[in-house]
Short mmCIF file of C-alpha atoms in Angstrom, two decimals:
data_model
loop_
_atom_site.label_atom_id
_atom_site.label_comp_id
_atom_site.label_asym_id
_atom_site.label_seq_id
_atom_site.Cartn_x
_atom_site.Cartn_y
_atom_site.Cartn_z
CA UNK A 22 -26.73 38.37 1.36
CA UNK A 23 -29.84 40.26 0.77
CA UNK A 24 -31.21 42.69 3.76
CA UNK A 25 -34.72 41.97 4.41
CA UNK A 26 -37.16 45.37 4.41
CA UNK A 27 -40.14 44.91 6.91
CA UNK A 28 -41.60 47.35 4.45
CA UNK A 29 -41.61 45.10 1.82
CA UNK A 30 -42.56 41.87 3.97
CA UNK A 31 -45.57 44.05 5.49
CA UNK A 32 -46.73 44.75 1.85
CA UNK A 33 -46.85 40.82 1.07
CA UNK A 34 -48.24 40.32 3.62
CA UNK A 35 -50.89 42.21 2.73
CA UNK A 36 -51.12 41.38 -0.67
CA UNK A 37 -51.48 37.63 0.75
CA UNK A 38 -54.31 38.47 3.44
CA UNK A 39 -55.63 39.89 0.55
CA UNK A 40 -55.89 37.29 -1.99
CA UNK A 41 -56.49 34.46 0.24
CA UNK A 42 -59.70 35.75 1.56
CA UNK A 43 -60.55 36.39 -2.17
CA UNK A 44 -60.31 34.29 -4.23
CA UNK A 45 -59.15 32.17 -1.69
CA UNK A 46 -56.12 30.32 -0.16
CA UNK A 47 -56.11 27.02 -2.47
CA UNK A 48 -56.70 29.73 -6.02
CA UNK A 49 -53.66 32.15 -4.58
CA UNK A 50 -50.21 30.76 -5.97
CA UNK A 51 -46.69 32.42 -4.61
CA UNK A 52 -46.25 33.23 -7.98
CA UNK A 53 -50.25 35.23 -7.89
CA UNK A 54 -48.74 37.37 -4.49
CA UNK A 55 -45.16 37.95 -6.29
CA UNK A 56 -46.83 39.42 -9.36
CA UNK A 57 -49.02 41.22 -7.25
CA UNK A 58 -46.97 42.74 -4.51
CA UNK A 59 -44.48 43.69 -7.92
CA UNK A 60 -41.31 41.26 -6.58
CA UNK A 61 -40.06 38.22 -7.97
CA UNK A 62 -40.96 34.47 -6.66
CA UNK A 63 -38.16 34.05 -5.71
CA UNK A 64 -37.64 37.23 -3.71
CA UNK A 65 -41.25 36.09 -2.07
CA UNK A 66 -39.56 32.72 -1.11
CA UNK A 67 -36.72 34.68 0.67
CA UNK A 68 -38.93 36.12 3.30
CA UNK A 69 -41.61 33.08 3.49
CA UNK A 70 -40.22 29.47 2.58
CA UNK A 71 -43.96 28.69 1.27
CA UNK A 72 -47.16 29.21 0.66
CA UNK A 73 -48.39 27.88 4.15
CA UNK A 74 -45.82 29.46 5.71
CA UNK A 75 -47.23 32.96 4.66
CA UNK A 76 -50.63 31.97 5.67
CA UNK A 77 -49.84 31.26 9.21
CA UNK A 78 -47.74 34.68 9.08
CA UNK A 79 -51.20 36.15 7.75
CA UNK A 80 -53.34 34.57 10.19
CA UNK A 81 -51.65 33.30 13.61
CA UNK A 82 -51.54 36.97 15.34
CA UNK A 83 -55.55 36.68 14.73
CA UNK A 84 -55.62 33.22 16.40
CA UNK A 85 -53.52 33.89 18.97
CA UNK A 86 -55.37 37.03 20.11
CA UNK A 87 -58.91 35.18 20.03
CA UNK A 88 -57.46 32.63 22.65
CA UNK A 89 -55.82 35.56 24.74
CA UNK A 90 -59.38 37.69 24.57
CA UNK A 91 -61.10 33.93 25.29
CA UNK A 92 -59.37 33.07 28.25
CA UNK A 93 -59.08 36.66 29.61
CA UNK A 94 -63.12 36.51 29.52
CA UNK A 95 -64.14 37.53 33.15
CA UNK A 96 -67.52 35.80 35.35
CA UNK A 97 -70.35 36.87 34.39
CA UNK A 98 -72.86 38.41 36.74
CA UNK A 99 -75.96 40.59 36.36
CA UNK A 100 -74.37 43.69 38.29
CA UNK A 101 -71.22 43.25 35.69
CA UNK A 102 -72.98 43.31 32.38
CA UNK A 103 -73.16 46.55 31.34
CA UNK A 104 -69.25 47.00 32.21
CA UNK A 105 -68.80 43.76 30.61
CA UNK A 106 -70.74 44.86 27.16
CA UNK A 107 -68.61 48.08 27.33
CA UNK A 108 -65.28 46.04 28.01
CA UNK A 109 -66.43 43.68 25.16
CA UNK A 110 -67.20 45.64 22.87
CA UNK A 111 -64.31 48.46 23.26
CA UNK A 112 -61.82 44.56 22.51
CA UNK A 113 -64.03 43.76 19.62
CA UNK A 114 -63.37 46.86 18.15
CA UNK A 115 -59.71 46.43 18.23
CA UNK A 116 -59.69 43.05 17.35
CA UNK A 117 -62.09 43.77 14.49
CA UNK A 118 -59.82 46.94 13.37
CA UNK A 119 -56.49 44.58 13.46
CA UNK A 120 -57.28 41.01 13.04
CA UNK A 121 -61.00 40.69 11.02
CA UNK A 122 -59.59 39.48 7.46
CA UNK A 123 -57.32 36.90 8.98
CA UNK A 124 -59.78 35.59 11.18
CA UNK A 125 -62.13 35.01 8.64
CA UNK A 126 -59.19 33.04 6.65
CA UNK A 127 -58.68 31.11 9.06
CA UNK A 128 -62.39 30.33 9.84
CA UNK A 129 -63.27 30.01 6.09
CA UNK A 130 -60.63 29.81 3.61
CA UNK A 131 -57.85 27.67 5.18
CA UNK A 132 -59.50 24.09 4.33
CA UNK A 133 -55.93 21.84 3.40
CA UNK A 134 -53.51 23.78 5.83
CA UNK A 135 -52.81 22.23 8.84
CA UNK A 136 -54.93 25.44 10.15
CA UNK A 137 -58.43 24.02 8.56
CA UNK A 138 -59.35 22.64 11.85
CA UNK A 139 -58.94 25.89 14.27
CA UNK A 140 -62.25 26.32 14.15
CA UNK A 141 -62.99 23.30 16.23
CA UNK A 142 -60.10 24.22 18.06
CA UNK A 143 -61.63 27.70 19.27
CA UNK A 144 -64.99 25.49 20.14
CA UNK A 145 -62.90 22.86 22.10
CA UNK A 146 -61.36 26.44 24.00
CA UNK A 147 -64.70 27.76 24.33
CA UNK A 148 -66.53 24.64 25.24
CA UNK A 149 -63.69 24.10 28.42
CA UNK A 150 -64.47 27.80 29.48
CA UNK A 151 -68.36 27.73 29.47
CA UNK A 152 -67.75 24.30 31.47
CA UNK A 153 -65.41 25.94 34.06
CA UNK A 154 -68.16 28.23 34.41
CA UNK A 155 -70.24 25.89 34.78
CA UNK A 156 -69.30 23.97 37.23
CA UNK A 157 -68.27 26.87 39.66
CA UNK A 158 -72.24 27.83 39.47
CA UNK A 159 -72.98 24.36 40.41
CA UNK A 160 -70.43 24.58 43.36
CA UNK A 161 -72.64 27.34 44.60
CA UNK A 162 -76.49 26.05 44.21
CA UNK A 163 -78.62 23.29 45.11
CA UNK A 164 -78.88 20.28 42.90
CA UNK A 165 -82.50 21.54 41.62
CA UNK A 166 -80.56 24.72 40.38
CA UNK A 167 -77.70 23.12 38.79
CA UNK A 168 -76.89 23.23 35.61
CA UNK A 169 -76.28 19.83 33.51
CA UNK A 170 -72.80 20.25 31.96
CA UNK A 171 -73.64 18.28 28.61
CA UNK A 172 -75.05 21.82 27.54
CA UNK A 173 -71.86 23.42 27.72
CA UNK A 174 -70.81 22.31 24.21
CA UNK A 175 -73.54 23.47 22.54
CA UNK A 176 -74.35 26.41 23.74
CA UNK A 177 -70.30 27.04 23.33
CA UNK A 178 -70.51 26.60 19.74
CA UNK A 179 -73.93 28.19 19.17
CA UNK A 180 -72.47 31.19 20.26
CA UNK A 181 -69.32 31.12 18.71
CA UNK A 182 -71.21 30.41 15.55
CA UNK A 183 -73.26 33.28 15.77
CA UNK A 184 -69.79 35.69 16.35
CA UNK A 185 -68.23 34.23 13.25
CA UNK A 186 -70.86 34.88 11.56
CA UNK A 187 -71.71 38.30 12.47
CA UNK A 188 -67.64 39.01 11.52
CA UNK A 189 -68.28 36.91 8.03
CA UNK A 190 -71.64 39.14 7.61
CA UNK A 191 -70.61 42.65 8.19
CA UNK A 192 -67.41 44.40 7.43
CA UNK A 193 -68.23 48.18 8.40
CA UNK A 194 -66.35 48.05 12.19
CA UNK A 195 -69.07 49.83 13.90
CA UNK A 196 -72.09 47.68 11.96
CA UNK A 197 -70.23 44.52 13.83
CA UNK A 198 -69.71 46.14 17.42
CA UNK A 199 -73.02 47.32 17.37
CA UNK A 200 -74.16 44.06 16.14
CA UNK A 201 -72.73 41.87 18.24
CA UNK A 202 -73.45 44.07 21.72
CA UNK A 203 -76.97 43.43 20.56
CA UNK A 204 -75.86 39.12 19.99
CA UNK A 205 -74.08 39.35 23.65
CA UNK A 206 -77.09 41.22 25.36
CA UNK A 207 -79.34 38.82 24.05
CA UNK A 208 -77.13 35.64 24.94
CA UNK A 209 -76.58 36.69 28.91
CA UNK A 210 -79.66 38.21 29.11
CA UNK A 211 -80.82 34.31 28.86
CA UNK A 212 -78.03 32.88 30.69
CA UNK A 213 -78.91 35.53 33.77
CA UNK A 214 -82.80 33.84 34.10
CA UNK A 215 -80.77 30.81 34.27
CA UNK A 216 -77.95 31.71 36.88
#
């Protein structure tokens, strides 16, 4: 039986992240990464049983730390926003550093996976958090001052939207921090006249 070097499955890996962000998941073949990474196919097939299988290797650390960094998100007041844009911005970085490419696979390049529809998934996530929120500001006003919670979705996926696409946009790490402190400013600054 043939040992299995994490070396080896770290460089396909690459070579896979690679290729399906360009020229894409459904133009990559196992036989395209193989030649690539300099193995055979069937040496590819011993460490990833298909092609799907090595995208959700690629891409599922990305998807799972979105979710953790969603629902870690803390209330948002006006006295908290600069530590917030600083807390924000220092996960971004890290996220961006680690997981960009594979997030933009999965937001982009994984149409006929069973991971095409994460996207909506993240805006389902999102959408239940900005209602949560919410709901606990209606808790605490008057019924002039509430807010009406079929906004929630919306505004959830406007603003996820405009993430994405600042991470599809830019690729220089600092050009996307930078850009989206400026995105999250802009977005609480509005929600604060609000709450």
């Amino acid at each position: 039986m043939q040992v299995l070097k994490d070396e080896l499955r770290q460089a396909m890996l690459r070579v896979a992240q690679n290729m399906f962000l360009d020229p894409g998941y459904e133009k990559t073949s196992m036989k395209d990464i193989a030649a690539k990474v300099g193995v055979s196919v069937g040496n590819l097939y011993r460490y990833f049983p298909n092609k799907e299988a090595l995208l959700e290797s690629v891409t599922m650390p990305a998807y799972e730390r979105l979710l953790e960094l969603m629902e870690n998100s803390e209330e948002i007041s006006a006295d908290r926003m600069p530590m917030i844009l600083d807390q924000l911005e220092s996960l971004l970085a890290e996220f961006l550093r680690e997981y960009r490419q594979s997030l933009l696979i999965l937001l982009y390049k994984s149409k006929g996976t069973r991971q095409e529809n994460i996207r909506n998934e993240f805006f389902d996530r999102f959408v239940s958090h900005v209602e949560m929120h919410f709901a606990d500001h209606n808790r605490k006003m008057s019924a002039a001052k509430q807010l009406n919670s079929d906004a929630a979705r919306p505004l959830a996926i406007a603003f996820l939207e405009g993430y994405f696409e600042i991470i599809r946009l830019y690729s220089e790490e600092e050009q996307i921090v930078q850009a989206a402190r400026a995105y999250v400013t802009i977005w609480f600054s509005g929600l604060q006249i609000l709450l």
